[in-house]
Tab-separated table of C-alpha atoms and ligand atoms in Angstrom:
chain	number	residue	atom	x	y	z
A	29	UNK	CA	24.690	29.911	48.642
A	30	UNK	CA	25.746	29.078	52.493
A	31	UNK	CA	24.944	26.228	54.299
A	32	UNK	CA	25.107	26.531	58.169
A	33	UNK	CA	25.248	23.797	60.401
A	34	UNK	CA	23.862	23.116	63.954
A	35	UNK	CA	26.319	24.761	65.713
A	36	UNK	CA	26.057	27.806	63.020
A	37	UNK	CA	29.268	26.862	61.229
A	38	UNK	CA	29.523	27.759	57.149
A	39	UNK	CA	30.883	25.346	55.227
A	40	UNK	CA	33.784	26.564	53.657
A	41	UNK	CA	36.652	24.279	53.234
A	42	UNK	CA	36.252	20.639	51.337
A	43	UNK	CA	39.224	17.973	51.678
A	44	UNK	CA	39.300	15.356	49.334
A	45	UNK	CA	41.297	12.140	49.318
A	46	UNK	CA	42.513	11.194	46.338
A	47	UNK	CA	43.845	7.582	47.440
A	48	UNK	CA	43.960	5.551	50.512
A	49	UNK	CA	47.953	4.163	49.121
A	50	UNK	CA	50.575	5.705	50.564
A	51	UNK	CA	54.507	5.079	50.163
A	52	UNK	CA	55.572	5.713	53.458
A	53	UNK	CA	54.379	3.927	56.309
A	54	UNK	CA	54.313	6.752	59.266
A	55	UNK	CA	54.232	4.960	62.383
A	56	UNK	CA	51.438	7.938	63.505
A	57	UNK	CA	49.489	7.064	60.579
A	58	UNK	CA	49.908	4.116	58.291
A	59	UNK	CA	51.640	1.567	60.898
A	60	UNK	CA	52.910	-1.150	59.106
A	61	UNK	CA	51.198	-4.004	61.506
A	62	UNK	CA	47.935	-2.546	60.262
A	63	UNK	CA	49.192	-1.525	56.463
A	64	UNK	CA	51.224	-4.781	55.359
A	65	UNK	CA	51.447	-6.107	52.357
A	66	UNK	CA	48.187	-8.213	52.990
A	67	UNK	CA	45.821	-4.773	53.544
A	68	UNK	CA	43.215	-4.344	51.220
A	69	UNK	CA	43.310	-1.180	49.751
A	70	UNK	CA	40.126	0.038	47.363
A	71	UNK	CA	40.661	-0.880	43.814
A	72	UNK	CA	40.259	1.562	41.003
A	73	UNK	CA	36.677	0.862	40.450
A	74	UNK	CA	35.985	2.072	43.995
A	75	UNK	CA	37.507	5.097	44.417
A	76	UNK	CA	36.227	8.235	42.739
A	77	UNK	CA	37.090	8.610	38.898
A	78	UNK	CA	38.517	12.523	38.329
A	79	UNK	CA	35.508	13.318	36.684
A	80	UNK	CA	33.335	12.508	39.444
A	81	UNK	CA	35.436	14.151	42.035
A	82	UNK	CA	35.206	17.333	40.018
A	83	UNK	CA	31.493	17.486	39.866
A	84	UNK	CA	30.966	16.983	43.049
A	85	UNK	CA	33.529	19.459	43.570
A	86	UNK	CA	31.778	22.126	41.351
A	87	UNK	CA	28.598	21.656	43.401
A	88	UNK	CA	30.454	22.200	46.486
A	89	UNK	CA	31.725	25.279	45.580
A	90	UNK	CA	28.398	26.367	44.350
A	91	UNK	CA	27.232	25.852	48.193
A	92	UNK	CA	30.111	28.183	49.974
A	93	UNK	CA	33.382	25.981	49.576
A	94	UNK	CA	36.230	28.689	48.718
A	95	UNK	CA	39.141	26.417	49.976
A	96	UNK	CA	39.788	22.880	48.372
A	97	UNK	CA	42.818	20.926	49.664
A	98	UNK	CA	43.603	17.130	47.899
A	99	UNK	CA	45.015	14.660	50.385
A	100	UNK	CA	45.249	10.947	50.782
A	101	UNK	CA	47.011	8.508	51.408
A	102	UNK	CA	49.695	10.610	49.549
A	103	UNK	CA	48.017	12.422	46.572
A	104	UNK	CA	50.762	12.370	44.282
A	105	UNK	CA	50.721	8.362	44.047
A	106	UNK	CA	47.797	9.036	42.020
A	107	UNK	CA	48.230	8.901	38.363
A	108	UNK	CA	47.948	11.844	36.529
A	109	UNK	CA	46.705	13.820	39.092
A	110	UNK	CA	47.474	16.906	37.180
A	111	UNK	CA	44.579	16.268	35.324
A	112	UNK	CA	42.612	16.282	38.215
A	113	UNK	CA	43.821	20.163	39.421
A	114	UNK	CA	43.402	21.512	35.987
A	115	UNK	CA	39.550	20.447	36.617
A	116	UNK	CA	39.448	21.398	39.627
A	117	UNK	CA	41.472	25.175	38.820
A	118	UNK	CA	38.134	25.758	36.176
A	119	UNK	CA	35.927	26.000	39.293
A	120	UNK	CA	35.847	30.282	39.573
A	121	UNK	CA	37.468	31.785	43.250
A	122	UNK	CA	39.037	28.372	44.672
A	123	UNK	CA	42.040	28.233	46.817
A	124	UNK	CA	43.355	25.324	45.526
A	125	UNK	CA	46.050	23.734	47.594
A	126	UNK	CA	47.543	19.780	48.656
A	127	UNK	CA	49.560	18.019	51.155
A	128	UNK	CA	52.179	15.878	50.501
A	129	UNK	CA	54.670	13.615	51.930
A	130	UNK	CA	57.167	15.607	49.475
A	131	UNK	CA	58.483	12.087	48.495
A	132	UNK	CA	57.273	12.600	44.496
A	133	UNK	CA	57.203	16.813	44.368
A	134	UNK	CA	60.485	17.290	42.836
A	135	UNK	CA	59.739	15.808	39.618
A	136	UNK	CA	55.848	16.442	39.859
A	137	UNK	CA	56.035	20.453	41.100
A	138	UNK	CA	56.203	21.828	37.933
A	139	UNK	CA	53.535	19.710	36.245
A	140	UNK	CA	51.038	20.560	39.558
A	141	UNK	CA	52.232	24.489	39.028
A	142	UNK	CA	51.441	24.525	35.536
A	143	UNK	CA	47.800	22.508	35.748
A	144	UNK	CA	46.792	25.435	38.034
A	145	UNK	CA	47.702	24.086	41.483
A	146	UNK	CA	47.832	27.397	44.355
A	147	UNK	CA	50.281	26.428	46.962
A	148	UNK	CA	51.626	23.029	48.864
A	149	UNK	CA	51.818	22.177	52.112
A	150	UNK	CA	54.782	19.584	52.818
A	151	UNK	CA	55.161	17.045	56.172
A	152	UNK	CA	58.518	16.199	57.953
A	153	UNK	CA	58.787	14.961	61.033
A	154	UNK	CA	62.517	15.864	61.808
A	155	UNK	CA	65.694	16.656	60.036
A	156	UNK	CA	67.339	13.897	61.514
A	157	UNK	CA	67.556	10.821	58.890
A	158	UNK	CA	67.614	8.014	61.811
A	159	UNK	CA	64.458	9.855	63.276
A	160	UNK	CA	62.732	10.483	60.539
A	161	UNK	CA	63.198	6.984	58.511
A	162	UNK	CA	62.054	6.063	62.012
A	163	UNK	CA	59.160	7.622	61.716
A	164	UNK	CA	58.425	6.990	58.052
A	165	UNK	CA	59.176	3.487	58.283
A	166	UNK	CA	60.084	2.981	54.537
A	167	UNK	CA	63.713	4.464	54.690
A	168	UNK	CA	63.413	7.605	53.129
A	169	UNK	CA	65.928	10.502	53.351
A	170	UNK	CA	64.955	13.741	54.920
A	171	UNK	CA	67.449	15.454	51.373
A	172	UNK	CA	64.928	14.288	49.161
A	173	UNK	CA	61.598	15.558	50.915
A	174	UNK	CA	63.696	18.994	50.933
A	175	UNK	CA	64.577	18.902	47.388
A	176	UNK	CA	61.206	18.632	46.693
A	177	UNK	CA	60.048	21.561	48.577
A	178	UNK	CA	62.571	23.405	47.126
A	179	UNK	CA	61.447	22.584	44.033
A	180	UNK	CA	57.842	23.212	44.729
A	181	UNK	CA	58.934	26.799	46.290
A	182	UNK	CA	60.937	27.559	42.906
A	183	UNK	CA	57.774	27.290	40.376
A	184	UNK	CA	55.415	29.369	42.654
A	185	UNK	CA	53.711	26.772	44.494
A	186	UNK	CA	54.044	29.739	47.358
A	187	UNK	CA	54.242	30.440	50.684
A	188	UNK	CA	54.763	27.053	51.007
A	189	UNK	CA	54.323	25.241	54.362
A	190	UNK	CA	55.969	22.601	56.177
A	191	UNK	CA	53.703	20.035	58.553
A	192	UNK	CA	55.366	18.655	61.473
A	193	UNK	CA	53.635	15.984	63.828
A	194	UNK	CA	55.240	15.956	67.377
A	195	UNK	CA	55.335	12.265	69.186
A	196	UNK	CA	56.370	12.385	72.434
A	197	UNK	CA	59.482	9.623	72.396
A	198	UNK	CA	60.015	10.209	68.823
A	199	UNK	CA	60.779	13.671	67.392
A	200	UNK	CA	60.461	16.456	70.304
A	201	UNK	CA	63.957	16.821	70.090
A	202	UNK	CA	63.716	17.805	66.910
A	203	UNK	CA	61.869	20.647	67.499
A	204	UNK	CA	64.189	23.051	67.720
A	205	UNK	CA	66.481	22.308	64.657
A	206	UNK	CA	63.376	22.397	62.423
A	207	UNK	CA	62.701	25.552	63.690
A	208	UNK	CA	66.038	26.821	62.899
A	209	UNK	CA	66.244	25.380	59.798
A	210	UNK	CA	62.924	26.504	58.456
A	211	UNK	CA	63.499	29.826	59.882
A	212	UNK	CA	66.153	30.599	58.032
A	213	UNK	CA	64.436	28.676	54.397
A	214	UNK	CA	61.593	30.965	54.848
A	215	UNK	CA	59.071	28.070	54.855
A	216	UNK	CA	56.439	28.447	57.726
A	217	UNK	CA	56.806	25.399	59.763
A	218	UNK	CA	53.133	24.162	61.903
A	219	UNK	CA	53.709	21.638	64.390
A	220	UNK	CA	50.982	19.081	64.512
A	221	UNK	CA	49.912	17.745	68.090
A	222	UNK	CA	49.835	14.257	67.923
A	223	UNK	CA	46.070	12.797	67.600
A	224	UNK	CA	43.826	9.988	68.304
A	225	UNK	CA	42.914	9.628	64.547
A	226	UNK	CA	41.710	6.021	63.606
A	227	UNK	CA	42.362	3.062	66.153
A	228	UNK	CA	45.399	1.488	64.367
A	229	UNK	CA	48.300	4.133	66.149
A	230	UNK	CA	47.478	3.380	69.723
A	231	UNK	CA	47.251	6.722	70.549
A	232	UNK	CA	47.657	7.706	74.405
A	233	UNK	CA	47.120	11.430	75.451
A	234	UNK	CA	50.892	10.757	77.749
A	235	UNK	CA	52.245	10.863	73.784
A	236	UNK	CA	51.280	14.129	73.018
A	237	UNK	CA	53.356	16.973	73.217
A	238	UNK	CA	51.695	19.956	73.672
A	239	UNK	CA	51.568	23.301	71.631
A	240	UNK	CA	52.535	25.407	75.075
A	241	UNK	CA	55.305	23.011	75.004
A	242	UNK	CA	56.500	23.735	71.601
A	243	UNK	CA	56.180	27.301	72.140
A	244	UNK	CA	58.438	27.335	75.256
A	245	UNK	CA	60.728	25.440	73.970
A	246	UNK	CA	61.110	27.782	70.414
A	247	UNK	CA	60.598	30.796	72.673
A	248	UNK	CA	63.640	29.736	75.017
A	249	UNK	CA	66.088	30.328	72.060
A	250	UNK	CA	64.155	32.428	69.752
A	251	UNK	CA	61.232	34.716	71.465
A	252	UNK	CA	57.883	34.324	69.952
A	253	UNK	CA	55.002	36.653	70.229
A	254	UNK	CA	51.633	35.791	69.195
A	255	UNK	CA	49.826	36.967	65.931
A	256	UNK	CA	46.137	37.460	64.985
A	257	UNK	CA	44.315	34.738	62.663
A	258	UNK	CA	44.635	35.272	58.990
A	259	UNK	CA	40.854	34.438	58.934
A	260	UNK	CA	38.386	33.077	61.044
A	261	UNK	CA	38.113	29.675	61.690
A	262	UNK	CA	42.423	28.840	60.976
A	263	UNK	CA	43.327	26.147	62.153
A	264	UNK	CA	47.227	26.700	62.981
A	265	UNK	CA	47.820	29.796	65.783
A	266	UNK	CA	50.162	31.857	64.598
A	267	UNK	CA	53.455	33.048	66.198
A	268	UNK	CA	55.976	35.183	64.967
A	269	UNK	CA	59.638	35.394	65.982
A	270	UNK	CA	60.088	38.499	67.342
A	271	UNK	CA	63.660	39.937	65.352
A	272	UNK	CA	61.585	39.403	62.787
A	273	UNK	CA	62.457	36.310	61.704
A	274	UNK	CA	59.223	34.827	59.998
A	275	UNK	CA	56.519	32.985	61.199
A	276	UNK	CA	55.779	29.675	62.691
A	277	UNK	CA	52.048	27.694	63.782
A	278	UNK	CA	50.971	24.928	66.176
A	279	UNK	CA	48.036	23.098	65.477
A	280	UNK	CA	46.942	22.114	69.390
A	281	UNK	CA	43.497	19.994	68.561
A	282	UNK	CA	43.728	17.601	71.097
A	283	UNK	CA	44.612	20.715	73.980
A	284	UNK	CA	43.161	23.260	72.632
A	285	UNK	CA	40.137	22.171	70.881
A	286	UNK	CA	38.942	24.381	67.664
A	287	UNK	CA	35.834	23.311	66.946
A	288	UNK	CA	33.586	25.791	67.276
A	289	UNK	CA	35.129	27.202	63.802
A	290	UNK	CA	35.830	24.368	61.937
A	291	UNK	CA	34.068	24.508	59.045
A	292	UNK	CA	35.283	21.644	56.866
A	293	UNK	CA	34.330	18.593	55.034
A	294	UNK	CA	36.368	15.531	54.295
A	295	UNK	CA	35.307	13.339	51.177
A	296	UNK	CA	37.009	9.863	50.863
A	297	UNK	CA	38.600	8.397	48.046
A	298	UNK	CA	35.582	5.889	47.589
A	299	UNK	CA	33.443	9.013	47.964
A	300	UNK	CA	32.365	8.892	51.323
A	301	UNK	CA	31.208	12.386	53.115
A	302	UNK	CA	32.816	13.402	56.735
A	303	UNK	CA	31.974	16.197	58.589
A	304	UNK	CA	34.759	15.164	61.600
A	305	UNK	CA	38.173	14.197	61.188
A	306	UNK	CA	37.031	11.698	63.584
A	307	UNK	CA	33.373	10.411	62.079
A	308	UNK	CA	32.635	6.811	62.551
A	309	UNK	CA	30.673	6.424	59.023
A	310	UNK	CA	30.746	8.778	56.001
A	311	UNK	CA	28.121	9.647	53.823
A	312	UNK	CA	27.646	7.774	50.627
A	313	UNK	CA	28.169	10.044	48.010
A	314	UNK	CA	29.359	7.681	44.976
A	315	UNK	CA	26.245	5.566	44.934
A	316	UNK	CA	24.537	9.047	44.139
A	317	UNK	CA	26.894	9.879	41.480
A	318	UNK	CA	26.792	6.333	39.632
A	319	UNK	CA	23.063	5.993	40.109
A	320	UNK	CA	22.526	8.906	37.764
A	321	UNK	CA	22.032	11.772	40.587
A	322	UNK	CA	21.328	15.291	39.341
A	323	UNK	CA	23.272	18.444	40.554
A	324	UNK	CA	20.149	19.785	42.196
A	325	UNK	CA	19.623	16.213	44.038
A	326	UNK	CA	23.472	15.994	45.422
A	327	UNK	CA	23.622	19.541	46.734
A	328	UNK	CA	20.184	18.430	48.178
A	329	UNK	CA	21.750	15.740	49.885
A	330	UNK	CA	24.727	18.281	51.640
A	331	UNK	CA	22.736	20.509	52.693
A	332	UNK	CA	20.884	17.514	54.538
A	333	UNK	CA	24.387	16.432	56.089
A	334	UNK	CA	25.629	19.554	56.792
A	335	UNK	CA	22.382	20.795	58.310
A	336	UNK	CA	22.328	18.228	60.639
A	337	UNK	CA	25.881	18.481	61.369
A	338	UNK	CA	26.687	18.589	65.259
A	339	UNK	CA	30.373	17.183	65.628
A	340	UNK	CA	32.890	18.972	67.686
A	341	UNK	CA	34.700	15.645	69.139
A	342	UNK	CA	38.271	17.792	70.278
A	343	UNK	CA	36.534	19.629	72.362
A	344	UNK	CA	35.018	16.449	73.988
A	345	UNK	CA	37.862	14.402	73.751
A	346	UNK	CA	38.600	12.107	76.739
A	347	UNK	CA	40.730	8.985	76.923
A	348	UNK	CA	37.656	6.943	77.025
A	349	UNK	CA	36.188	8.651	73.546
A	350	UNK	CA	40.138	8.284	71.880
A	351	UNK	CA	39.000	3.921	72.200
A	352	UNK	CA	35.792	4.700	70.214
A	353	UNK	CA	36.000	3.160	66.774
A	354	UNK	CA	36.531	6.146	63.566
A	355	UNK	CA	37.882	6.435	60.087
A	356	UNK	CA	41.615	6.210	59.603
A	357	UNK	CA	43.478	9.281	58.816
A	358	UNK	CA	44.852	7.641	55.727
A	359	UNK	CA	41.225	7.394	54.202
A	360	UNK	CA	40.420	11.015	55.033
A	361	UNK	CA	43.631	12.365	54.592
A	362	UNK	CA	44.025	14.791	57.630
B	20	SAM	N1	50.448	11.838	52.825
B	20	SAM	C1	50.288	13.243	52.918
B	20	SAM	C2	51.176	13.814	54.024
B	20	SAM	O1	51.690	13.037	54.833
B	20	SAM	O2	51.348	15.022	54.036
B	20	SAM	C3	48.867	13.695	53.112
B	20	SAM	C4	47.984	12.901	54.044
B	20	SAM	S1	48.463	12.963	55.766
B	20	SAM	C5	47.235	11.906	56.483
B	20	SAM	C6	48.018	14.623	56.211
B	20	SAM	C7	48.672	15.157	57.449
B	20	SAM	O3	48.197	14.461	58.573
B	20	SAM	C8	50.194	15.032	57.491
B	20	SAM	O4	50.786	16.274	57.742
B	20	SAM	C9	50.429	14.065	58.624
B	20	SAM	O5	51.653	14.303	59.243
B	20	SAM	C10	49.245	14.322	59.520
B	20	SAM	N2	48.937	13.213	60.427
B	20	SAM	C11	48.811	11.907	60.138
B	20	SAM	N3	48.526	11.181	61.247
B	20	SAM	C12	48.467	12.059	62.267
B	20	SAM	C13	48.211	11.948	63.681
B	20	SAM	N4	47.973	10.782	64.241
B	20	SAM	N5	48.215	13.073	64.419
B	20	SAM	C14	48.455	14.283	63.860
B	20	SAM	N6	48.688	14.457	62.549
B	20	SAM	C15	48.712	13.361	61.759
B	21	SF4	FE1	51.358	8.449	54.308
B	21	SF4	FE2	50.903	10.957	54.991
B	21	SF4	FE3	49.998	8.957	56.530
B	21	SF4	FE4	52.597	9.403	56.422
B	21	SF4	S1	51.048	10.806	57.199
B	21	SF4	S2	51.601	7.395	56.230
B	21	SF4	S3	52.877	10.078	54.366
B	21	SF4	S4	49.345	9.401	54.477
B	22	SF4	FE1	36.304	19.855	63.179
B	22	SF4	FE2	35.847	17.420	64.166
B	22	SF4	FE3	38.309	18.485	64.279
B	22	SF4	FE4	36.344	19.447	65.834
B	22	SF4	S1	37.228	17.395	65.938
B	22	SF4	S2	37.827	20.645	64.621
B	22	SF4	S3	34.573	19.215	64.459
B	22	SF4	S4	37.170	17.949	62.408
């Protein structure tokens, strides 16, 4: 069964957050004036047990979700979250897949691989260690985020792709070597326009660097012609070097808005339902679960929500709406 919201958008994909604790402190993200060792994070009896995620999973995949991707926070901080794929890899026809800092893959790729994980996407901001431990804020190498994708690449966890956020200031110089260097790995790098996402990274559109920017740039040294979608409704455009040297994406939401395709769902870690990347207030979902909600009653209640669903905030985007108060992208994980 479909469900098609106001703006005739399926629901396809669901994100869920597995935590809201991260161990890295991305200045984009998770700045440390906001995250410090005083911030409350939820405590275990808040967020979602496994079992509960997986229901709700089940039913969501019952109503048209063929895509499930685990974020955070950083997923793999949560304890034996192995447990939680080889629930979720029961569901029939699910592209199961996760993002990760890469900080904990090498010694958890296997164990991911085995419980039925697809594929991994992996974020680095530069290949640079003074950049990047700039960036990440807790001192961590750029080797070991490597090492774990190389691990993750060598049991299967295939094609596997590389996330790169672009802050104007920060990393555009790194650009081109992680383009080169991924190039040559065979990993397709995306490059992330920097966003407005929460109210803690005092975001100002002058940061962002743009996705025609990153494209001239790459195309200066190594020409790039454009590709066709994979599917409708991707979120990265595709480009493809043209020796034929592999592919690369850019993910341009703040200047070149994708809304009218997006067809995805973010549930929190506490169980909270967003149908934006940059909603204001989720939808309770845990209170259903623990108050003894039937299968027939939840999917009730998302169809409701994603009826009703009207969002398409890029594509009104405005330095006056970037003030406007919304969810950190450490709760809905991206
Ligand atoms: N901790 C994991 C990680 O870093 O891959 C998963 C969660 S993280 C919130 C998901 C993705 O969002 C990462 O690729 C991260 O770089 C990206 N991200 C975080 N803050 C962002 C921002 N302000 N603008 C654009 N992308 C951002
Ligand atoms: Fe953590 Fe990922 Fe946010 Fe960085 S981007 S602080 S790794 S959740
Ligand atoms: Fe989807 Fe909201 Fe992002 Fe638009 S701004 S693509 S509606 S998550």
């Amino acid at each position: 069964m479909s469900l098609i919201d106001t703006l005739n958008r399926p629901l396809r994909d669901l994100r869920i957050s597995v935590t809201d604790r991260c161990n890295f402190r991305c200045v984009y993200c998770m700045p440390k004036e906001v995250f410090g060792s005083d911030y409350q994070f939820l405590n275990r009896g808040q967020i979602l047990t496994f079992e509960e995620i997986a229901r709700l999973a089940g039913i969501f995949a019952a109503h048209g979700v063929q895509k499930i991707r685990l974020t955070g926070g950083e997923p793999l901080v949560r304890k034996g979250l192995p447990n939680l794929i080889k629930m979720l890899a029961a569901i029939p026809d699910l592209d199961l897949t996760l993002t990760t800092n890469g900080a904990l893959l090498a010694q958890q790729a296997q164990a991911l691989k085995d419980a039925g994980l697809n594929r991994v996407t992996v974020s680095l901001d530069s290949l640079d260690n003074e950049i990047f431990k700039a960036m990440n804020d807790v001192d961590f190498p750029v080797e070991k985020v490597i090492a774990g994708m190389d691990a993750a690449a060598s049991v299967g966890l295939t094609p596997l792709k590389v996330n790169m956020v672009v802050k104007r200031g920060l990393n555009e110089t790194s650009i081109l070597p992680m383009a080169r260097f991924f190039r040559e790995k065979g990993y397709t790098l995306r490059f992330i326009e920097y966003m407005d996402v929460g109210h803690s990274n005092g975001w100002r559109l002058d940061d962002v660097v743009s996705a025609k920017e990153i494209i001239q740039i790459i195309n200066r040294e190594m020409p790039l012609e454009p590709l066709d979608p994979n599917y409708r409704g991707e979120v990265a455009k595709r480009w493809r070097y043209q020796d034929g040297g592999g592919e690369i994406g850019v993910i341009a939401s703040v200047t070149q808005a994708f809304c009218g395709a997006c067809t995805r769902v973010r549930l929190s870690a506490e169980g909270s339902l967003y149908t934006c990347l940059f909603g204001v207030k989720g939808h309770d979902f845990r209170e259903l679960l623990r108050n003894g909600a039937t299968d027939a009653e939840i999917a009730e209640r998302i169809a409701q929500v994603w009826n009703k669903r009207a969002d398409r905030y890029s594509e009104l985007r405005s330095e006056k709406t970037s003030g406007l108060p919304k969810v950190e992208m450490s709760h809905i994980g991206g």
